[in-house]
Amino acid sequence: MTAFARLLFGRRARLRWVHLILGGALAMPYVLVGSVAVGPALGATNLFGSVAVQFASFAVGLPLAAVTSLFPPTRPLEAGVVRWLCGVEEDLLAYGPARTKGEKGRTAAWFTLHLGFGGIVAGMSLAVPPFATVLIVLPVFEGLRDSRLGLPAVFQQSWALPLAPVAGVAMLVALAGCAAGCGVLLARWAPALLGPSPEERVAAAEARAADLAVRNRLARELHDSVGHALSAVMLQASAARRLLESDREFVREALAAIEDTSRRTVGELDAVLGVLRDGDAPGTAPAPTLADDLDGLLRRTRAGGLRVRAAVTADPASVPPLISREAYRIVQEGLSNALRHAGDRVTVAVTIDVADEHLRITVENPLGEAGAPRPGGGHGLRGIADRARLLGGAARSGAAGGTWCLHVRLPLKGSV
């Protein structure tokens, strides 16, 4: 019994009733326009005194409503109201206006159903409650039994008076049941009529995939930039602490490198966070490249005590911008791995050259006591492999003869 009462009078049922009443209110202008055409045709002088004229006007007004529903704002407005009042999940409804013929046809069908059901329920909501209230109190107030009120003659009989309240309550329950049933039907039909088309679903999926791709790229940028900066700053500070008393010049260089590394990393972090916050445009800090930033990267790494031997035979200025940015991050991550796993007392060999229209990057360092990068210990090598694969290249890494080697090939032909 409680579930039945909730179905008829619960919060969701009341909101759907409001939705139907709004549909009836929207139907009124179309009914009035229809009555202007129907009244003269039927020779009716009192348009609101004839039920037949009212239904005929309603039937003429609904096609007019279907035509006006073709305006672009109709579908997003209706979808918004359905989400709020009918309790339909957001993912099941479209956000934008109808564009194709199929979408416009489904929107017109929905608008017609909404106004049609709404007009019927709204009319019943205006007529039934007053009449039902009169029936409920009829046995108590004798003055209401006057035939001038339009009550059926049967209620003037003494035996019918006790049944009048029952009939009034039944009419109210029937009204609530009709409204609840219409609300349930509209809620079930809304996804089919106001939902996204297959083309819109594909477009939304592609947009989500593009957004995820951008966010994954930004996550790699954060990992490579901040991870390298923390590793470099940690070793620079450690080396400066060890040589604080014996080599003041090295300490000054290490502190300057820490300051430079921190400043650059904060700028890159601001740029990436600017994209992550509500899709804002990137900040003013430009993405580092081989041509502009490789020398600084090597200098800051050496300031931490790591000996870096670089052999760059490729012209960084001739490398396409996209390849140059990704190559810088790959070298940066290779040096970060050496800092984390080989320590600051080894020599790292970095080679950058061009062969067979590919930019080749090699980073080699002794395994040392720390050994190779721990399996599952980080995302650096996976990020390098992802960068190379997205550019059509390849990356491989592993230990060979006591040396950890990272080899990356990036195609130059066709890169922008």
Short mmCIF file of C-alpha atoms in Angstrom, two decimals:
data_model
loop_
_atom_site.label_atom_id
_atom_site.label_comp_id
_atom_site.label_asym_id
_atom_site.label_seq_id
_atom_site.Cartn_x
_atom_site.Cartn_y
_atom_site.Cartn_z
CA MET A 1 0.00 0.00 0.00
CA THR A 2 2.86 2.35 0.83
CA ALA A 3 4.56 1.62 -2.49
CA PHE A 4 1.29 2.28 -4.33
CA ALA A 5 0.85 5.61 -2.53
CA ARG A 6 4.44 6.56 -3.31
CA LEU A 7 3.87 5.68 -6.95
CA LEU A 8 0.88 8.03 -7.13
CA PHE A 9 1.86 10.81 -4.74
CA GLY A 10 5.62 10.47 -4.16
CA ARG A 11 8.15 13.19 -4.95
CA ARG A 12 8.99 11.76 -8.40
CA ALA A 13 5.29 11.46 -9.28
CA ARG A 14 4.67 15.07 -8.19
CA LEU A 15 7.57 16.36 -10.28
CA ARG A 16 6.33 14.46 -13.31
CA TRP A 17 2.87 15.91 -12.69
CA VAL A 18 4.42 19.38 -12.79
CA HIS A 19 6.09 18.40 -16.07
CA LEU A 20 2.70 17.48 -17.52
CA ILE A 21 1.13 20.71 -16.27
CA LEU A 22 3.90 22.64 -18.04
CA GLY A 23 3.07 20.72 -21.20
CA GLY A 24 -0.57 21.74 -20.83
CA ALA A 25 0.45 25.37 -20.37
CA LEU A 26 2.58 25.19 -23.52
CA ALA A 27 -0.37 23.66 -25.39
CA MET A 28 -2.76 26.53 -24.61
CA PRO A 29 -1.54 28.98 -27.32
CA TYR A 30 -1.79 26.25 -29.95
CA VAL A 31 -5.30 25.31 -28.77
CA LEU A 32 -6.39 28.94 -29.00
CA VAL A 33 -5.02 29.19 -32.54
CA GLY A 34 -6.82 25.95 -33.40
CA SER A 35 -10.10 27.26 -31.96
CA VAL A 36 -9.93 30.26 -34.29
CA ALA A 37 -10.03 27.87 -37.24
CA VAL A 38 -12.35 25.25 -35.77
CA GLY A 39 -14.99 27.59 -34.29
CA PRO A 40 -16.19 29.18 -37.57
CA ALA A 41 -15.95 25.84 -39.37
CA LEU A 42 -18.31 24.20 -36.86
CA GLY A 43 -20.49 27.28 -36.47
CA ALA A 44 -19.83 27.45 -32.74
CA THR A 45 -20.33 30.77 -30.98
CA ASN A 46 -19.15 29.69 -27.51
CA LEU A 47 -15.77 28.10 -28.04
CA PHE A 48 -15.30 27.12 -24.40
CA GLY A 49 -18.82 25.83 -23.87
CA SER A 50 -18.56 22.90 -26.25
CA VAL A 51 -16.42 19.89 -25.42
CA ALA A 52 -16.39 18.85 -29.09
CA VAL A 53 -15.00 22.24 -30.15
CA GLN A 54 -12.34 22.09 -27.46
CA PHE A 55 -11.16 18.63 -28.54
CA ALA A 56 -11.22 19.68 -32.20
CA SER A 57 -9.14 22.76 -31.35
CA PHE A 58 -6.75 20.56 -29.43
CA ALA A 59 -6.42 18.21 -32.41
CA VAL A 60 -5.66 21.12 -34.75
CA GLY A 61 -3.21 22.76 -32.33
CA LEU A 62 -0.96 19.73 -31.84
CA PRO A 63 0.31 19.64 -35.46
CA LEU A 64 1.14 23.33 -35.11
CA ALA A 65 3.15 22.48 -32.01
CA ALA A 66 5.02 19.78 -33.93
CA VAL A 67 6.04 22.36 -36.56
CA THR A 68 7.28 24.91 -34.03
CA SER A 69 9.30 22.21 -32.25
CA LEU A 70 11.72 22.27 -35.19
CA PHE A 71 13.33 25.43 -33.80
CA PRO A 72 16.86 24.59 -32.47
CA PRO A 73 16.30 25.46 -28.78
CA THR A 74 13.42 23.00 -28.40
CA ARG A 75 15.39 19.81 -27.86
CA PRO A 76 17.97 21.13 -25.34
CA LEU A 77 15.24 22.91 -23.36
CA GLU A 78 12.99 19.86 -23.29
CA ALA A 79 15.92 17.61 -22.41
CA GLY A 80 16.86 19.89 -19.52
CA VAL A 81 13.32 19.85 -18.14
CA VAL A 82 13.12 16.06 -18.50
CA ARG A 83 16.38 15.61 -16.56
CA TRP A 84 15.10 17.78 -13.75
CA LEU A 85 11.44 16.77 -13.48
CA CYS A 86 11.20 13.26 -14.94
CA GLY A 87 14.36 11.83 -13.36
CA VAL A 88 15.93 10.63 -16.61
CA GLU A 89 19.71 10.16 -16.46
CA GLU A 90 21.77 12.82 -18.19
CA ASP A 91 23.72 10.33 -20.33
CA LEU A 92 20.48 9.15 -21.96
CA LEU A 93 19.55 12.59 -23.30
CA ALA A 94 21.08 14.81 -25.95
CA TYR A 95 22.60 18.18 -25.12
CA GLY A 96 22.59 20.01 -28.45
CA PRO A 97 19.84 21.03 -30.88
CA ALA A 98 18.43 18.62 -33.43
CA ARG A 99 20.27 18.83 -36.76
CA THR A 100 19.40 15.82 -38.91
CA LYS A 101 15.93 14.96 -40.20
CA GLY A 102 15.72 11.97 -37.88
CA GLU A 103 16.60 14.05 -34.82
CA LYS A 104 14.09 16.74 -35.77
CA GLY A 105 11.38 14.13 -36.35
CA ARG A 106 11.97 12.54 -32.95
CA THR A 107 11.97 15.96 -31.29
CA ALA A 108 8.66 16.84 -32.97
CA ALA A 109 7.16 13.53 -31.83
CA TRP A 110 8.28 14.15 -28.25
CA PHE A 111 7.00 17.73 -28.19
CA THR A 112 3.64 16.60 -29.53
CA LEU A 113 3.37 13.85 -26.90
CA HIS A 114 4.41 16.19 -24.11
CA LEU A 115 1.83 18.80 -25.06
CA GLY A 116 -0.82 16.19 -25.81
CA PHE A 117 -0.51 14.31 -22.52
CA GLY A 118 0.07 17.58 -20.69
CA GLY A 119 -3.04 19.16 -22.12
CA ILE A 120 -5.18 16.20 -21.09
CA VAL A 121 -3.73 15.95 -17.58
CA ALA A 122 -3.84 19.72 -17.09
CA GLY A 123 -7.50 19.83 -18.15
CA MET A 124 -8.33 16.99 -15.79
CA SER A 125 -6.35 18.69 -12.99
CA LEU A 126 -8.50 21.80 -13.41
CA ALA A 127 -11.85 20.03 -13.65
CA VAL A 128 -11.65 16.93 -11.46
CA PRO A 129 -10.49 18.27 -8.04
CA PRO A 130 -13.33 20.85 -7.65
CA PHE A 131 -15.97 18.33 -8.69
CA ALA A 132 -14.48 15.60 -6.47
CA THR A 133 -14.36 18.01 -3.51
CA VAL A 134 -18.04 18.80 -3.95
CA LEU A 135 -18.87 15.09 -3.95
CA ILE A 136 -16.81 14.48 -0.81
CA VAL A 137 -18.58 17.18 1.22
CA LEU A 138 -21.99 16.70 -0.43
CA PRO A 139 -23.57 14.70 2.45
CA VAL A 140 -22.63 17.46 4.89
CA PHE A 141 -23.72 20.59 3.00
CA GLU A 142 -27.31 20.38 1.76
CA GLY A 143 -26.96 23.58 -0.26
CA LEU A 144 -24.57 21.82 -2.64
CA ARG A 145 -27.32 19.47 -3.75
CA ASP A 146 -28.92 22.22 -5.85
CA SER A 147 -29.21 21.02 -9.42
CA ARG A 148 -27.94 24.39 -10.62
CA LEU A 149 -24.42 23.24 -9.76
CA GLY A 150 -24.63 20.73 -12.59
CA LEU A 151 -24.48 17.65 -10.38
CA PRO A 152 -26.01 14.49 -11.84
CA ALA A 153 -29.60 13.95 -10.73
CA VAL A 154 -28.66 10.67 -9.08
CA PHE A 155 -26.89 12.51 -6.27
CA GLN A 156 -30.19 14.10 -5.27
CA GLN A 157 -31.38 10.68 -4.18
CA SER A 158 -30.99 9.88 -0.51
CA TRP A 159 -29.41 6.47 -1.15
CA ALA A 160 -26.66 8.01 -3.35
CA LEU A 161 -25.43 10.56 -0.82
CA PRO A 162 -23.32 8.11 1.22
CA LEU A 163 -21.62 7.00 -2.02
CA ALA A 164 -20.73 10.54 -3.12
CA PRO A 165 -17.57 10.84 -0.96
CA VAL A 166 -16.39 7.44 -2.21
CA ALA A 167 -16.90 8.57 -5.79
CA GLY A 168 -15.03 11.84 -5.10
CA VAL A 169 -12.03 10.05 -3.58
CA ALA A 170 -12.04 7.54 -6.45
CA MET A 171 -11.96 10.39 -8.96
CA LEU A 172 -8.95 11.98 -7.23
CA VAL A 173 -7.12 8.63 -7.14
CA ALA A 174 -7.96 8.09 -10.81
CA LEU A 175 -6.58 11.54 -11.64
CA ALA A 176 -3.36 10.79 -9.74
CA GLY A 177 -3.10 7.41 -11.48
CA CYS A 178 -3.61 8.97 -14.89
CA ALA A 179 -0.95 11.62 -14.20
CA ALA A 180 1.48 9.03 -12.83
CA GLY A 181 0.92 6.74 -15.81
CA CYS A 182 1.47 9.54 -18.32
CA GLY A 183 4.57 10.62 -16.41
CA VAL A 184 6.02 7.10 -16.49
CA LEU A 185 5.33 6.77 -20.21
CA LEU A 186 7.02 10.07 -21.02
CA ALA A 187 10.02 9.17 -18.85
CA ARG A 188 10.40 5.87 -20.71
CA TRP A 189 10.00 7.43 -24.14
CA ALA A 190 12.31 10.39 -23.46
CA PRO A 191 15.62 8.53 -24.11
CA ALA A 192 14.33 7.23 -27.44
CA LEU A 193 12.96 10.57 -28.62
CA LEU A 194 15.32 13.06 -26.94
CA GLY A 195 18.38 10.83 -26.71
CA PRO A 196 21.49 11.30 -28.84
CA SER A 197 21.58 9.81 -32.29
CA PRO A 198 24.29 7.26 -33.23
CA GLU A 199 26.24 10.06 -34.92
CA GLU A 200 26.07 12.16 -31.74
CA ARG A 201 27.16 9.21 -29.62
CA VAL A 202 30.17 8.65 -31.89
CA ALA A 203 31.04 12.36 -31.78
CA ALA A 204 30.75 12.39 -27.98
CA ALA A 205 32.93 9.28 -27.71
CA GLU A 206 35.53 10.84 -29.98
CA ALA A 207 35.48 14.05 -27.92
CA ARG A 208 35.95 12.06 -24.71
CA ALA A 209 38.78 10.08 -26.28
CA ALA A 210 40.47 13.28 -27.44
CA ASP A 211 40.10 14.79 -23.98
CA LEU A 212 41.56 11.67 -22.37
CA ALA A 213 44.43 11.70 -24.84
CA VAL A 214 45.21 15.31 -23.96
CA ARG A 215 45.04 14.57 -20.25
CA ASN A 216 47.27 11.50 -20.64
CA ARG A 217 49.79 13.60 -22.54
CA LEU A 218 49.69 16.23 -19.82
CA ALA A 219 50.15 13.53 -17.17
CA ARG A 220 53.28 12.37 -19.00
CA GLU A 221 54.49 15.97 -19.16
CA LEU A 222 54.02 16.35 -15.42
CA HIS A 223 55.71 13.04 -14.69
CA ASP A 224 58.72 13.75 -16.88
CA SER A 225 59.16 17.39 -15.93
CA VAL A 226 58.52 17.21 -12.19
CA GLY A 227 60.13 13.77 -11.80
CA HIS A 228 63.32 14.89 -13.48
CA ALA A 229 63.39 18.14 -11.53
CA LEU A 230 63.01 16.38 -8.17
CA SER A 231 65.70 13.83 -9.02
CA ALA A 232 68.08 16.52 -10.22
CA VAL A 233 67.44 18.84 -7.27
CA MET A 234 67.88 15.98 -4.80
CA LEU A 235 71.28 14.99 -6.22
CA GLN A 236 72.38 18.60 -6.60
CA ALA A 237 71.53 19.33 -2.97
CA SER A 238 73.22 16.09 -1.84
CA ALA A 239 76.39 16.89 -3.78
CA ALA A 240 76.41 20.47 -2.47
CA ARG A 241 76.08 19.23 1.11
CA ARG A 242 79.00 16.84 0.71
CA LEU A 243 81.29 19.48 -0.83
CA LEU A 244 80.11 22.44 1.25
CA GLU A 245 83.46 22.85 3.02
CA SER A 246 85.86 21.65 0.30
CA ASP A 247 84.56 23.12 -2.96
CA ARG A 248 82.62 26.34 -2.54
CA GLU A 249 82.58 27.03 -6.30
CA PHE A 250 80.83 23.74 -7.01
CA VAL A 251 78.33 24.48 -4.25
CA ARG A 252 77.49 27.84 -5.81
CA GLU A 253 76.98 26.17 -9.21
CA ALA A 254 74.80 23.48 -7.65
CA LEU A 255 72.64 26.05 -5.85
CA ALA A 256 72.30 28.08 -9.05
CA ALA A 257 71.28 24.90 -10.90
CA ILE A 258 68.71 24.12 -8.19
CA GLU A 259 67.26 27.62 -8.56
CA ASP A 260 67.15 27.38 -12.35
CA THR A 261 65.63 23.90 -12.30
CA SER A 262 62.97 24.92 -9.79
CA ARG A 263 62.05 28.07 -11.73
CA ARG A 264 61.70 26.22 -15.03
CA THR A 265 59.72 23.40 -13.47
CA VAL A 266 57.29 25.80 -11.80
CA GLY A 267 56.73 27.48 -15.17
CA GLU A 268 56.07 24.15 -16.88
CA LEU A 269 53.80 23.08 -14.02
CA ASP A 270 51.75 26.27 -14.33
CA ALA A 271 51.41 25.73 -18.07
CA VAL A 272 50.17 22.16 -17.67
CA LEU A 273 47.78 23.01 -14.83
CA GLY A 274 46.39 25.83 -16.94
CA VAL A 275 45.25 23.23 -19.46
CA LEU A 276 43.87 20.88 -16.82
CA ARG A 277 41.79 23.62 -15.18
CA ASP A 278 38.51 23.75 -17.10
CA GLY A 279 40.23 23.30 -20.46
CA ASP A 280 42.02 26.64 -20.28
CA ALA A 281 44.69 27.45 -22.82
CA PRO A 282 48.27 26.57 -21.88
CA GLY A 283 50.23 29.07 -19.88
CA THR A 284 52.94 31.35 -21.19
CA ALA A 285 55.77 28.89 -20.57
CA PRO A 286 56.69 27.30 -23.93
CA ALA A 287 57.29 23.58 -24.19
CA PRO A 288 61.03 22.80 -24.09
CA THR A 289 62.72 21.58 -27.27
CA LEU A 290 66.07 20.14 -28.29
CA ALA A 291 67.11 23.31 -30.08
CA ASP A 292 66.39 25.69 -27.21
CA ASP A 293 66.71 23.66 -24.03
CA LEU A 294 69.00 20.65 -24.50
CA ASP A 295 72.16 22.53 -23.46
CA GLY A 296 70.47 23.82 -20.31
CA LEU A 297 69.22 20.32 -19.45
CA LEU A 298 72.73 18.89 -19.75
CA ARG A 299 74.21 21.76 -17.75
CA ARG A 300 71.74 21.40 -14.88
CA THR A 301 72.24 17.63 -14.82
CA ARG A 302 76.02 17.99 -14.65
CA ALA A 303 75.65 20.48 -11.80
CA GLY A 304 74.28 17.64 -9.67
CA GLY A 305 77.49 15.67 -10.03
CA LEU A 306 76.40 13.36 -12.84
CA ARG A 307 78.98 13.18 -15.60
CA VAL A 308 77.22 13.44 -18.94
CA ARG A 309 79.03 12.81 -22.21
CA ALA A 310 76.89 14.12 -25.06
CA ALA A 311 77.42 13.48 -28.75
CA VAL A 312 74.88 15.44 -30.78
CA THR A 313 75.51 15.12 -34.50
CA ALA A 314 71.94 15.95 -35.53
CA ASP A 315 71.10 19.61 -36.03
CA PRO A 316 68.44 20.34 -33.34
CA ALA A 317 67.20 23.37 -35.29
CA SER A 318 66.29 21.19 -38.28
CA VAL A 319 64.21 18.75 -36.24
CA PRO A 320 60.42 19.33 -36.62
CA PRO A 321 58.92 21.06 -33.57
CA LEU A 322 56.77 18.13 -32.45
CA ILE A 323 59.66 15.67 -32.70
CA SER A 324 61.95 18.16 -30.99
CA ARG A 325 59.59 18.54 -28.01
CA GLU A 326 59.09 14.81 -27.57
CA ALA A 327 62.80 14.08 -28.04
CA TYR A 328 63.64 16.58 -25.29
CA ARG A 329 61.29 14.79 -22.90
CA ILE A 330 62.80 11.42 -23.85
CA VAL A 331 66.35 12.64 -23.14
CA GLN A 332 65.11 14.21 -19.91
CA GLU A 333 63.52 10.97 -18.75
CA GLY A 334 66.60 8.98 -19.75
CA LEU A 335 68.77 11.21 -17.61
CA SER A 336 66.23 10.98 -14.76
CA ASN A 337 66.48 7.19 -14.85
CA ALA A 338 70.25 7.44 -14.67
CA LEU A 339 70.02 9.84 -11.73
CA ARG A 340 67.62 7.60 -9.83
CA HIS A 341 69.19 4.21 -10.52
CA ALA A 342 72.87 4.71 -11.29
CA GLY A 343 73.72 7.47 -8.82
CA ASP A 344 75.75 10.64 -9.25
CA ARG A 345 79.21 9.12 -9.65
CA VAL A 346 78.82 7.48 -13.05
CA THR A 347 79.17 8.69 -16.62
CA VAL A 348 76.09 8.81 -18.81
CA ALA A 349 76.52 8.80 -22.57
CA VAL A 350 73.86 10.61 -24.61
CA THR A 351 73.92 10.26 -28.39
CA ILE A 352 71.57 12.06 -30.75
CA ASP A 353 71.96 11.56 -34.49
CA VAL A 354 69.98 11.09 -37.70
CA ALA A 355 69.95 7.92 -39.80
CA ASP A 356 67.49 6.65 -42.40
CA GLU A 357 65.25 9.71 -41.90
CA HIS A 358 64.91 8.85 -38.21
CA LEU A 359 66.11 10.76 -35.17
CA ARG A 360 68.00 8.31 -32.99
CA ILE A 361 68.40 8.86 -29.26
CA THR A 362 70.62 6.65 -27.11
CA VAL A 363 71.20 6.99 -23.37
CA GLU A 364 73.68 4.59 -21.75
CA ASN A 365 74.91 4.33 -18.18
CA PRO A 366 76.56 1.68 -16.00
CA LEU A 367 74.19 -0.37 -13.90
CA GLY A 368 76.11 0.32 -10.71
CA GLU A 369 74.96 -1.02 -7.37
CA ALA A 370 71.36 0.12 -7.90
CA GLY A 371 71.00 -2.01 -10.98
CA ALA A 372 68.42 -1.60 -13.72
CA PRO A 373 65.18 0.30 -13.20
CA ARG A 374 62.88 -1.68 -10.99
CA PRO A 375 60.07 -3.55 -12.73
CA GLY A 376 56.88 -1.62 -12.04
CA GLY A 377 58.87 0.95 -10.09
CA GLY A 378 57.78 3.89 -12.24
CA HIS A 379 56.18 5.05 -15.46
CA GLY A 380 59.19 6.66 -17.13
CA LEU A 381 60.08 3.88 -19.57
CA ARG A 382 56.40 3.28 -20.35
CA GLY A 383 55.98 6.99 -21.03
CA ILE A 384 58.99 6.96 -23.38
CA ALA A 385 57.53 3.99 -25.24
CA ASP A 386 54.15 5.77 -25.51
CA ARG A 387 55.74 8.94 -26.88
CA ALA A 388 57.69 6.99 -29.47
CA ARG A 389 54.70 4.89 -30.52
CA LEU A 390 52.41 7.90 -30.93
CA LEU A 391 54.96 9.44 -33.31
CA GLY A 392 55.32 6.24 -35.32
CA GLY A 393 58.67 5.35 -33.79
CA ALA A 394 59.93 2.69 -31.41
CA ALA A 395 61.77 2.47 -28.09
CA ARG A 396 63.62 -0.36 -26.43
CA SER A 397 65.62 -0.60 -23.25
CA GLY A 398 67.48 -3.16 -21.23
CA ALA A 399 70.74 -4.25 -19.65
CA ALA A 400 73.63 -5.52 -21.73
CA GLY A 401 77.11 -6.27 -20.39
CA GLY A 402 76.77 -4.21 -17.22
CA THR A 403 75.33 -1.23 -19.06
CA TRP A 404 71.75 0.01 -19.13
CA CYS A 405 70.81 1.15 -22.64
CA LEU A 406 67.87 3.14 -23.90
CA HIS A 407 67.40 3.33 -27.68
CA VAL A 408 64.65 5.41 -29.32
CA ARG A 409 63.91 5.99 -33.02
CA LEU A 410 61.57 8.79 -34.11
CA PRO A 411 60.62 9.26 -37.78
CA LEU A 412 61.40 12.69 -39.21
CA LYS A 413 59.59 12.32 -42.53
CA GLY A 414 56.00 13.58 -42.46
CA SER A 415 56.36 15.15 -39.01
CA VAL A 416 55.05 18.63 -38.46
#
